[in-house]
Tab-separated table of C-alpha atoms and ligand atoms in Angstrom:
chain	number	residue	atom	x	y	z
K	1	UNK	CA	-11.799	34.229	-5.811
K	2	UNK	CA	-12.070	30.658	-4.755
K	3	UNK	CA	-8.820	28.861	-5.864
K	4	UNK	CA	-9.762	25.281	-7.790
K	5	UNK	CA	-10.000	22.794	-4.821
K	6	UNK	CA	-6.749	20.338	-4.846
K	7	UNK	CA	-7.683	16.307	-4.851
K	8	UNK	CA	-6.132	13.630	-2.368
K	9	UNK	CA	-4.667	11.984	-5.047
K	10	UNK	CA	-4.405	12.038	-9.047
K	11	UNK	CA	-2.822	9.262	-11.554
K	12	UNK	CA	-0.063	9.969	-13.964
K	13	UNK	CA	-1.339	9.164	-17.226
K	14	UNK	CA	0.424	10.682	-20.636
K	15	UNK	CA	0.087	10.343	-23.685
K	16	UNK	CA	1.750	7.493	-23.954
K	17	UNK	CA	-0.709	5.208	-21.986
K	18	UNK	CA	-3.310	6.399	-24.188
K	19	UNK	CA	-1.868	5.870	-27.402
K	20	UNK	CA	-0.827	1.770	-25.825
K	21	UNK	CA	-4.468	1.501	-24.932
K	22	UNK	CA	-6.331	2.685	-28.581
K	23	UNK	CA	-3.208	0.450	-30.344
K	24	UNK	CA	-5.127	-2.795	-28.132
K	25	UNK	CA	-8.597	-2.099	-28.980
K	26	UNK	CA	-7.521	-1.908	-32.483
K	27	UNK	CA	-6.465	-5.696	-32.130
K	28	UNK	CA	-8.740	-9.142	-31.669
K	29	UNK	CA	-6.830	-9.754	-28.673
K	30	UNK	CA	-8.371	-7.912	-25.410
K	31	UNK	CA	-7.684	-10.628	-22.572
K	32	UNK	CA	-4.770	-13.617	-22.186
K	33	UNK	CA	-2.675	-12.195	-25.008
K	34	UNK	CA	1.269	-10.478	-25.268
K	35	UNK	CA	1.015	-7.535	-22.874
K	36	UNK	CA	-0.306	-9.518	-20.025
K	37	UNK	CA	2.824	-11.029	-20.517
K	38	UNK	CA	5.093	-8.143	-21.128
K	39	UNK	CA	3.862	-6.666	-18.224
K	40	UNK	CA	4.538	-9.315	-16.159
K	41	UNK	CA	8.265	-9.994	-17.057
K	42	UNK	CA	8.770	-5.882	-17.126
K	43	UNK	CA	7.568	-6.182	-13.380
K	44	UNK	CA	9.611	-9.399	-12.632
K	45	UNK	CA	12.399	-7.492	-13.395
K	46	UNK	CA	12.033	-4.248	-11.734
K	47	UNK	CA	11.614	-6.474	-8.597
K	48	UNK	CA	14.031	-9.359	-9.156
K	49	UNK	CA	12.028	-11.672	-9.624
K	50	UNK	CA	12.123	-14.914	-11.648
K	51	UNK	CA	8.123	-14.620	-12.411
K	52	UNK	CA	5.104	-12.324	-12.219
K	53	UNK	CA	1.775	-13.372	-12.686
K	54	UNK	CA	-0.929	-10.233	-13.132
K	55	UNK	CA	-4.376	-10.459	-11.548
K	56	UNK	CA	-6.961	-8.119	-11.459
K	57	UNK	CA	-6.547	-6.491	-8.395
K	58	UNK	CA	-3.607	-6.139	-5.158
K	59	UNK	CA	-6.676	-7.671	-3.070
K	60	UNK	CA	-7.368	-10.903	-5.289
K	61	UNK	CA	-3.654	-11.173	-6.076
K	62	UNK	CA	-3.050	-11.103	-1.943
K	63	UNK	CA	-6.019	-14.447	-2.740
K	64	UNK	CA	-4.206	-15.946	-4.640
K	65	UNK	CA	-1.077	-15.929	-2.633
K	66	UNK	CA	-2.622	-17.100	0.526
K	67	UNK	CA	-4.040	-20.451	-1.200
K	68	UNK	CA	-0.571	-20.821	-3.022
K	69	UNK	CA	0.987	-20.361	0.352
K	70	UNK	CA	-1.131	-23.683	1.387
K	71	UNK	CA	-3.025	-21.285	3.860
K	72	UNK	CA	-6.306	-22.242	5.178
K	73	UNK	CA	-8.708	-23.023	8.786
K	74	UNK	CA	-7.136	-23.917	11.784
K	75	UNK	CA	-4.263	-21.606	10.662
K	76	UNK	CA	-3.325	-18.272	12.010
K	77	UNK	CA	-1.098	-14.926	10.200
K	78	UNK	CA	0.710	-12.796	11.794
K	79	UNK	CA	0.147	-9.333	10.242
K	80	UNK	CA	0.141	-5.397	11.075
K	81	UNK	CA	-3.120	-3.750	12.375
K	82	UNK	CA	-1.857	-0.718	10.539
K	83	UNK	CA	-2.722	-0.754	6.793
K	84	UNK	CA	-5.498	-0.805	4.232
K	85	UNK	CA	-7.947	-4.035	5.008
K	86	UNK	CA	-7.310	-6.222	2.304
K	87	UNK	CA	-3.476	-7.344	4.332
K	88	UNK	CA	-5.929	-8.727	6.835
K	89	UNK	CA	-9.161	-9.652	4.569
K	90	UNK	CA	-6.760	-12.300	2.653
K	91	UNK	CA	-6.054	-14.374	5.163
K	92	UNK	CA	-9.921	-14.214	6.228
K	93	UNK	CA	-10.946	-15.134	2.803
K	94	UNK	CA	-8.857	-18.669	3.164
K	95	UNK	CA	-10.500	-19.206	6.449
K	96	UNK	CA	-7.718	-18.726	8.575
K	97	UNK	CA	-7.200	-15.813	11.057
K	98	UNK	CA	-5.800	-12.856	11.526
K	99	UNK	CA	-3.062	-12.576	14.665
K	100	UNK	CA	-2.200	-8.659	14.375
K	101	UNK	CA	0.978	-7.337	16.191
K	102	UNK	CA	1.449	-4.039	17.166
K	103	UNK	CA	3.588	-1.312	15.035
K	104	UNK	CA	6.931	0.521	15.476
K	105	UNK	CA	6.355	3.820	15.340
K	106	UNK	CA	8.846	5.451	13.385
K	107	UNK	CA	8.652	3.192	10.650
K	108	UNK	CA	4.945	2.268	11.004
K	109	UNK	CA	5.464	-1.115	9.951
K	110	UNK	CA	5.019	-4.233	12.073
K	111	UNK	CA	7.251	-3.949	15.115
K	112	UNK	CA	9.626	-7.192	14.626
K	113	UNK	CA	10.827	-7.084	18.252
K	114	UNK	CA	7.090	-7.969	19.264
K	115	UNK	CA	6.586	-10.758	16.433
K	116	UNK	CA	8.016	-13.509	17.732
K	117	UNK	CA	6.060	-13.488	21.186
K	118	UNK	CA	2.816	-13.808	18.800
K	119	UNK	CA	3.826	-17.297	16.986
K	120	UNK	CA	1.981	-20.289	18.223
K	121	UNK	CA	2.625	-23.638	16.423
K	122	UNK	CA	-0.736	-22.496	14.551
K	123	UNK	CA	1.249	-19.875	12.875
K	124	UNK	CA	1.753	-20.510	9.381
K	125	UNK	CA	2.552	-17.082	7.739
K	126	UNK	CA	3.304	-13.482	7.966
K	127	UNK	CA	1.849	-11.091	5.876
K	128	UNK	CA	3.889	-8.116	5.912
K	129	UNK	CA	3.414	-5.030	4.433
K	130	UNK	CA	5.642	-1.608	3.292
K	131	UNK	CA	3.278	1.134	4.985
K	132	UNK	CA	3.010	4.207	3.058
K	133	UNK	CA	6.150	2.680	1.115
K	134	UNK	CA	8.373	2.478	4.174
K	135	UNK	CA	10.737	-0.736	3.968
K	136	UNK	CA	11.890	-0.908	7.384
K	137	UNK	CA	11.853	-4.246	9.483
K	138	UNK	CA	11.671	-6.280	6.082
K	139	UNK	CA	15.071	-7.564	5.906
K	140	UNK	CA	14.962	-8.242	10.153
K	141	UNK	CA	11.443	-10.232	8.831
K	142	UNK	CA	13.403	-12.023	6.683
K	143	UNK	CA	15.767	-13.730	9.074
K	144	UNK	CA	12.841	-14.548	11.736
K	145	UNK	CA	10.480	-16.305	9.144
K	146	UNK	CA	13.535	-18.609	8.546
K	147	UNK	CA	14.593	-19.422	12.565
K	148	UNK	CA	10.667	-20.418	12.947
K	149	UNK	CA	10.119	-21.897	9.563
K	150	UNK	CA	7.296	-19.453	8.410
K	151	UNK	CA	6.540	-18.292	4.872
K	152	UNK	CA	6.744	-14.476	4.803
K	153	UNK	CA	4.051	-12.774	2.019
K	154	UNK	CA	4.939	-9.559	1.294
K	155	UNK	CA	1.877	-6.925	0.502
K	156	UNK	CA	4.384	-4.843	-1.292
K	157	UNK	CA	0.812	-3.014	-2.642
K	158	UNK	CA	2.261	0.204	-1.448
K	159	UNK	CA	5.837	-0.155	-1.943
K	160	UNK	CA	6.313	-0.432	-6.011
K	161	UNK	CA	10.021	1.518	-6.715
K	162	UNK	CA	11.240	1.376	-2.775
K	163	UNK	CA	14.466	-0.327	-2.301
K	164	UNK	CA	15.683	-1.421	0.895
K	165	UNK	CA	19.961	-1.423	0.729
K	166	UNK	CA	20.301	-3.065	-2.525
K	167	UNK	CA	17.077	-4.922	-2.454
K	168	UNK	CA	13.731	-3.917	-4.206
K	169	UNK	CA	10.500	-3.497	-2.606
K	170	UNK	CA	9.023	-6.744	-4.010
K	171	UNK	CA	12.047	-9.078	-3.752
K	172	UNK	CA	11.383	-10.343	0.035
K	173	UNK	CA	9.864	-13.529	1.159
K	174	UNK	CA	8.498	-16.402	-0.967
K	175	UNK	CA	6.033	-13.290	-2.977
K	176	UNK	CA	5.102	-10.437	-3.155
K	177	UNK	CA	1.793	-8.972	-4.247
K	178	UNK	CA	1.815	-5.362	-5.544
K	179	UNK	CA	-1.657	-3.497	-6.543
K	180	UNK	CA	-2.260	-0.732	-9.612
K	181	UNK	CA	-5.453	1.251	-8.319
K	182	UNK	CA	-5.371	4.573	-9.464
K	183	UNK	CA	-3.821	5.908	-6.547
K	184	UNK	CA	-0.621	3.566	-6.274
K	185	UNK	CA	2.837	4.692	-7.476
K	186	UNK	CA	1.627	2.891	-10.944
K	187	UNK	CA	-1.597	1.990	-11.894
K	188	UNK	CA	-3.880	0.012	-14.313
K	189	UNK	CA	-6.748	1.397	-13.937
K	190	UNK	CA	-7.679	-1.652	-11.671
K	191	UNK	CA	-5.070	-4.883	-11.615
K	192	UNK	CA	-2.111	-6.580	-9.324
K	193	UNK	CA	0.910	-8.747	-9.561
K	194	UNK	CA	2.080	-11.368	-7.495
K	195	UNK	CA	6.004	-11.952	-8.151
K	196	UNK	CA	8.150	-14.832	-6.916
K	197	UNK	CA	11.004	-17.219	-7.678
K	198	UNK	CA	9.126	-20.289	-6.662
K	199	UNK	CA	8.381	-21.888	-10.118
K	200	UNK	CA	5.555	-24.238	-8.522
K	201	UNK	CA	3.898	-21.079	-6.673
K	202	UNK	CA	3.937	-18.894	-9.674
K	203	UNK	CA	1.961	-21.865	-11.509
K	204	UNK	CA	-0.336	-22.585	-9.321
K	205	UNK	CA	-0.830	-18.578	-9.103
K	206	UNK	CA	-1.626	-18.745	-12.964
K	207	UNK	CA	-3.927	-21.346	-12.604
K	208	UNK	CA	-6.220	-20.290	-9.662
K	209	UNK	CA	-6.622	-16.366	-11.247
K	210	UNK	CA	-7.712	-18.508	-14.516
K	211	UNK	CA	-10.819	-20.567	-13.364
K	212	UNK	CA	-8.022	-23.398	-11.850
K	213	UNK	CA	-7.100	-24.193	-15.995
K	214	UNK	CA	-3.683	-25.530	-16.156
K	215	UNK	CA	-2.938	-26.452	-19.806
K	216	UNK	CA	-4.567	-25.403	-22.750
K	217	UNK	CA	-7.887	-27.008	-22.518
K	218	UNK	CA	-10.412	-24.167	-21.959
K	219	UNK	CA	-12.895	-26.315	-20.471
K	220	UNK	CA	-10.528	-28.724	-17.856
K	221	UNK	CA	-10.224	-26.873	-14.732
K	222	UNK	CA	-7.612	-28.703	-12.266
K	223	UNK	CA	-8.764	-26.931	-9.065
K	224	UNK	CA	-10.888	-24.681	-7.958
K	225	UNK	CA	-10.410	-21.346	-9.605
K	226	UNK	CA	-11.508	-17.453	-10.132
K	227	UNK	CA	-11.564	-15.204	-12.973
K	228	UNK	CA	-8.893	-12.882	-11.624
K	229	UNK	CA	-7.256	-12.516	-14.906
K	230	UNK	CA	-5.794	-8.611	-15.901
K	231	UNK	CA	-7.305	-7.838	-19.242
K	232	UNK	CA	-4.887	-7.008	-22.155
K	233	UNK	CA	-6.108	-3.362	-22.090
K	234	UNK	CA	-5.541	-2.827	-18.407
K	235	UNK	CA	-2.039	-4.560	-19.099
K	236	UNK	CA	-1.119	-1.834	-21.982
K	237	UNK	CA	-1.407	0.966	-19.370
K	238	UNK	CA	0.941	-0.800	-16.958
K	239	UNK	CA	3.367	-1.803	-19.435
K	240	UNK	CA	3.844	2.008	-20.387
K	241	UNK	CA	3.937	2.949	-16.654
K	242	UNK	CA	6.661	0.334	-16.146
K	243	UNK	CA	9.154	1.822	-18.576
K	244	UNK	CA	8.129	5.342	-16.772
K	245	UNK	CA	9.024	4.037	-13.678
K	246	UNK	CA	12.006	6.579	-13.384
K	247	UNK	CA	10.429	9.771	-14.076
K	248	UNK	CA	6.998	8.927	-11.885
K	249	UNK	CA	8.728	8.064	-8.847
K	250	UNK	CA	11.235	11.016	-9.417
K	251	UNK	CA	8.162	13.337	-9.586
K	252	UNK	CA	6.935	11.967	-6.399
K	253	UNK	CA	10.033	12.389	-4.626
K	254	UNK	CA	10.079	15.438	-5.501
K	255	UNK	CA	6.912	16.543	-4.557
K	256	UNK	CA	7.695	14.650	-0.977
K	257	UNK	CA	10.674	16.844	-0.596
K	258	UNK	CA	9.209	20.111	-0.883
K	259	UNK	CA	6.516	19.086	1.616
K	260	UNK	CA	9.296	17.969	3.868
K	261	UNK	CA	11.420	20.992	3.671
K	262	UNK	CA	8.079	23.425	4.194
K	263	UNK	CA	7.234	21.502	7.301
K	264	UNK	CA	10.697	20.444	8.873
K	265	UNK	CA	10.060	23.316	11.538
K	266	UNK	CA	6.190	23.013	11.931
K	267	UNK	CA	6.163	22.574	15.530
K	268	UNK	CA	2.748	20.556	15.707
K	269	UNK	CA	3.787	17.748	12.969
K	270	UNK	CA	5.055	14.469	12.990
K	271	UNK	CA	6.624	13.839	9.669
K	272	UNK	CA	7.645	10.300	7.993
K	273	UNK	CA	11.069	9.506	9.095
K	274	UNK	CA	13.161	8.188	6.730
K	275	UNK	CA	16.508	5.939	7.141
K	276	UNK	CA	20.308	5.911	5.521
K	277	UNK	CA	19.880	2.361	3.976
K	278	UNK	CA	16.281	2.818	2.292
K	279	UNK	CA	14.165	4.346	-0.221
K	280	UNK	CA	10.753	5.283	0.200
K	281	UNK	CA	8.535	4.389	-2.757
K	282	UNK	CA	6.593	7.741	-1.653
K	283	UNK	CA	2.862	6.064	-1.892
K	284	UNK	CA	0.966	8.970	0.321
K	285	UNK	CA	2.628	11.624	1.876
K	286	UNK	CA	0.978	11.314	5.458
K	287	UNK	CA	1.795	13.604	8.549
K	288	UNK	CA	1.070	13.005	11.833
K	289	UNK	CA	-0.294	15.442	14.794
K	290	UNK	CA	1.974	15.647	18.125
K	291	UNK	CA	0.585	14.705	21.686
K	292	UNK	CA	-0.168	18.500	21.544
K	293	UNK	CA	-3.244	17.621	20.518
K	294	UNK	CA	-6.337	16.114	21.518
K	295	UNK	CA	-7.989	12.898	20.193
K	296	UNK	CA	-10.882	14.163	17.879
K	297	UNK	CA	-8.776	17.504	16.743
K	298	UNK	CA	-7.327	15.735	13.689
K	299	UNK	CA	-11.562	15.388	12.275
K	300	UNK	CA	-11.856	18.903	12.838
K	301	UNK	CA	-8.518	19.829	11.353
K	302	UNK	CA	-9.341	17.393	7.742
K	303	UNK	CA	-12.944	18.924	7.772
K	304	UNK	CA	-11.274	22.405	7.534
K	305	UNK	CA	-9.303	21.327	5.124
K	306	UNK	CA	-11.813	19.399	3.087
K	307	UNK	CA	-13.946	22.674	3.509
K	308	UNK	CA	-10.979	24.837	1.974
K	309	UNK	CA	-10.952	22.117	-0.910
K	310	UNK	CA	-8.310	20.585	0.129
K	311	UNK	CA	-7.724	16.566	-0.095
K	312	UNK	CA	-7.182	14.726	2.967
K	313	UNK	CA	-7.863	11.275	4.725
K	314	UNK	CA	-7.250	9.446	7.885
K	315	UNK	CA	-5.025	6.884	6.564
K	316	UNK	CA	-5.512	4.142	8.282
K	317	UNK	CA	-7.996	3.536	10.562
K	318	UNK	CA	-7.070	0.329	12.653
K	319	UNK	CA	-8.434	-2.605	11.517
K	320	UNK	CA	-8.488	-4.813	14.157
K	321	UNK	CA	-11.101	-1.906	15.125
K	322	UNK	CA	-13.525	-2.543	12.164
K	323	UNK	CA	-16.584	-3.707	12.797
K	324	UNK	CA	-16.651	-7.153	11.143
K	325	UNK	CA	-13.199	-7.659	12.332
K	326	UNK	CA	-13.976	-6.661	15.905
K	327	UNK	CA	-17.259	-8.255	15.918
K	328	UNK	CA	-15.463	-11.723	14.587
K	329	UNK	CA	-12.556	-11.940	16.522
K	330	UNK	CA	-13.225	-10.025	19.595
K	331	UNK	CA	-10.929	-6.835	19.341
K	332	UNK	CA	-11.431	-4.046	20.778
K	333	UNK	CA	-9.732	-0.692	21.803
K	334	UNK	CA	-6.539	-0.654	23.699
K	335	UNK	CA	-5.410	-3.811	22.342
K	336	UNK	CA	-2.764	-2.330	19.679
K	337	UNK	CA	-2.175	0.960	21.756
K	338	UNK	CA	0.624	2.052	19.192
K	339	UNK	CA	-1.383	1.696	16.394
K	340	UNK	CA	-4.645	3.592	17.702
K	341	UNK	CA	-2.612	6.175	18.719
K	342	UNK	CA	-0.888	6.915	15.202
K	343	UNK	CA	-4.389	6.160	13.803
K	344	UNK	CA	-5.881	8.959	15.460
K	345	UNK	CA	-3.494	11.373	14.709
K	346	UNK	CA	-2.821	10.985	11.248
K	347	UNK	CA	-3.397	13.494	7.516
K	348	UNK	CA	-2.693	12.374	4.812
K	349	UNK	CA	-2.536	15.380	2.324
K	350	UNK	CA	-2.924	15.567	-1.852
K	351	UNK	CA	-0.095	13.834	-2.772
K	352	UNK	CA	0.826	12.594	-6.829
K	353	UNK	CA	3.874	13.133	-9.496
K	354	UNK	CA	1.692	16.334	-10.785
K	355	UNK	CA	1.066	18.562	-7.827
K	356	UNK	CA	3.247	21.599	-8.286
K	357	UNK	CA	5.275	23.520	-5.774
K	358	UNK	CA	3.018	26.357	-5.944
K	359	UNK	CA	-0.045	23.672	-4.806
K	360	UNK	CA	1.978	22.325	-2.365
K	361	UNK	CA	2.749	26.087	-0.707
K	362	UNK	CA	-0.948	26.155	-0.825
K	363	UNK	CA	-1.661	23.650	1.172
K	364	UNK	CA	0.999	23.731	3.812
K	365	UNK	CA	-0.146	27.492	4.353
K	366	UNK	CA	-3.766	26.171	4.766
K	367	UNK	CA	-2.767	23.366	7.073
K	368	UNK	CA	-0.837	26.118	8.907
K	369	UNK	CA	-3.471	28.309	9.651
K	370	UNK	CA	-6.073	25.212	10.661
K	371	UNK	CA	-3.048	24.018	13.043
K	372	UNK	CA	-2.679	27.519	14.405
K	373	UNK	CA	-6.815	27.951	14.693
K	374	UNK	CA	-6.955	24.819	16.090
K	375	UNK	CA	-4.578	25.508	18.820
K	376	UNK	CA	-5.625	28.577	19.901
K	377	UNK	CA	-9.439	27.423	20.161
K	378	UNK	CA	-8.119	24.621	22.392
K	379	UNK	CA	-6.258	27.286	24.752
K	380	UNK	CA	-9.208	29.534	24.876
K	381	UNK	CA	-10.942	26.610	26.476
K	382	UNK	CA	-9.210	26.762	29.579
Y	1	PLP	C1	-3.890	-0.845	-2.189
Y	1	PLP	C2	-3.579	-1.938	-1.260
Y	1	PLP	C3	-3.968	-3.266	-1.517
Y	1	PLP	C4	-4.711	-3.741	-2.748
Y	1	PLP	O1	-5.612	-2.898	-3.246
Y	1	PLP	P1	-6.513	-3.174	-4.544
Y	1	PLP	O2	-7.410	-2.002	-4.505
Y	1	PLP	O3	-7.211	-4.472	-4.334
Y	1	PLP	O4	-5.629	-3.228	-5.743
Y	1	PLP	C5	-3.584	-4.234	-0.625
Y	1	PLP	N1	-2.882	-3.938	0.472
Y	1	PLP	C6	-2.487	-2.687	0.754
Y	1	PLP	C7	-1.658	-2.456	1.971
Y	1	PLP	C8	-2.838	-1.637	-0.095
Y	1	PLP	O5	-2.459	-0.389	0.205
């Protein structure tokens, strides 16, 4: 019997979010109303923040913040080769460009001991971002941004719950931009959140993800604008997800831990190392192959995996290595050794609140056997 395959990721979505979403629909109100607004002071506060402003996605949120952050050509941000595109894409959006700096690789977050080397007196930003929902280096960030008199952005997208000592995930730097796909630690079907405590960034937030309006005539736009508004209905969900917050990222952590404990002792794996003085906001659950292996074994190994039904991806590929990136600015390989070679050597496996031990044994034992096949095929070569 084939056992039912196992998906990368799944969201967690009770009751509860369904019942907040048919209680909306039963209203007039399905965009700009009261759980827009709930939502955004229930995030606010989970971050300690003085304001959140929701938008319609992490990547137009991350938009938003650049142009708030007075961001635009002739400018240059500092940011980490290592993550999902849109960390990068925001600053090309505004016309500015990309400088990336090369990771640490425990924490694989931007390595802070190589930033400072990278700042010209073009350098207006740092976009920094919680990889996987690893904190580390934020606090360090922190302190540089003020010696140089930078603004630090922080794409907290995959971060929401982490705390770093007492501080949350979403509490560094002038904002912080967190996204609700489907597969984030909460989601909204589709939406974002900037949060800050600037008063005149959070406003001028509100007004460019609302066609550049700034009172209450619908037809006066001050500035240029978008339509990256959160609908009411999207809003419900995350409003329901926020006073979950407890019992999802418990779930996760939980789920984490018994991957962590099954693979401690694999001798072929890398796992995410964690530190005394911070939580993970467990995003993905990624491991990483040793230098026992060869570049271009890690395909193989996900394709056997894939083929057993088994979730997987090669989270992340290095940006500064995609093709309109590379093409644009020049990149190419070898320039962000580091990052290439976690990039090549990374899984990440089915990871969400709902996967039970039992799935979890499942696929450990699979990956197991693929490591062990995949070894010996590699000896018989010789
Ligand atoms: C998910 C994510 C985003 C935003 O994603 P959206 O799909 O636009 O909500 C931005 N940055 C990082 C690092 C992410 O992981």
């Amino acid at each position: 019997m084939r056992s039912t395959p196992i998906p990368l990721s799944s969201p967690d979505i009770t009751q509860r979010e369904i019942d907040a979403v048919v209680e909306v629909m039963q209203t007039p109100t399905l965009s700009i109303g009261p759980r827009v607004e709930e939502f955004e002071r229930k995030v606010a506060k989970l971050t300690n923040r003085q304001h959140g402003v929701a938008v319609s996605s992490g990547t137009t949120g991350l938009h938003c913040a650049m142009i708030a952050a007075g961001i635009g050509p002739g400018d240059e941000v500092i940011t980490t080769p290592f993550s999902f595109v849109a960390s990068a894409n925001c600053v090309l959006y505004v016309g500015a460009k990309p400088v990336f700096v090369d990771i640490d690789p425990k924490t694989l977050n931007i390595d802070v001991s190589k930033v400072a080397s990278a700042i010209t007196p073009k350098t207006k930003a740092i976009v920094a971002v919680e990889t996987f929902g690893h904190p580390g280096g934020m606090i360090e960030l922190e302190q540089l941004v003020q010696q140089h008199e930078l603004m630090l952005i922080e794409d907290s997208c995959e971060g929401f719950g982490g705390t770093h000592g007492t501080r949350p995930i979403g509490s560094f730097g002038r904002a912080s931009v967190f996204g609700f796909y489907p597969n984030k630690q909460i989601t909204t079907g589709e939406g974002g959140m900037i949060v800050t405590d600037d008063d005149v960034f959070a406003n001028l937030c509100r007004s460019l993800r609302n066609q550049g309006r700034e009172g209450m005539s619908w037809l006066a736009h001050q500035r240029l604008g978008y339509n990256y508004r959160l609908s009411e209905i999207n809003a419900a969900i995350g409003c329901v997800q926020c006073d979950r917050i407890e019992e999802i990222l418990a779930a996760r952590r939980k789920v984490a831990h018994t991957y962590i404990n099954r693979l401690m002792t694999n001798r072929f794996l890398i796992l995410p190392t964690l530190e005394d003085d911070t939580h993970m906001s467990w995003f993905v659950f990624v491991v990483r192959l040793n230098d026992l292996f060869e570049v271009g074994a890690r395909d193989d190994i996900m394709r056997d995996l894939r083929a057993q039904g088994m979730g997987c991806n090669n989270y992340f590929p290095p940006i500064h290595l995609q093709p309109y990136m590379a093409q644009e600015f020049g990149f190419k390989e070898g320039d962000f050794p580091v990052c290439e070679y976690v990039s090549a050597r990374t899984i990440a496996l089915p990871f969400f609140g709902k996967l039970t031990t039992r799935q979890v044994q499942r696929v450990c034992d699979t990956l197991e056997k693929i490591l062990d096949k995949s070894m010996t095929s590699k000896k018989s070569r010789f």
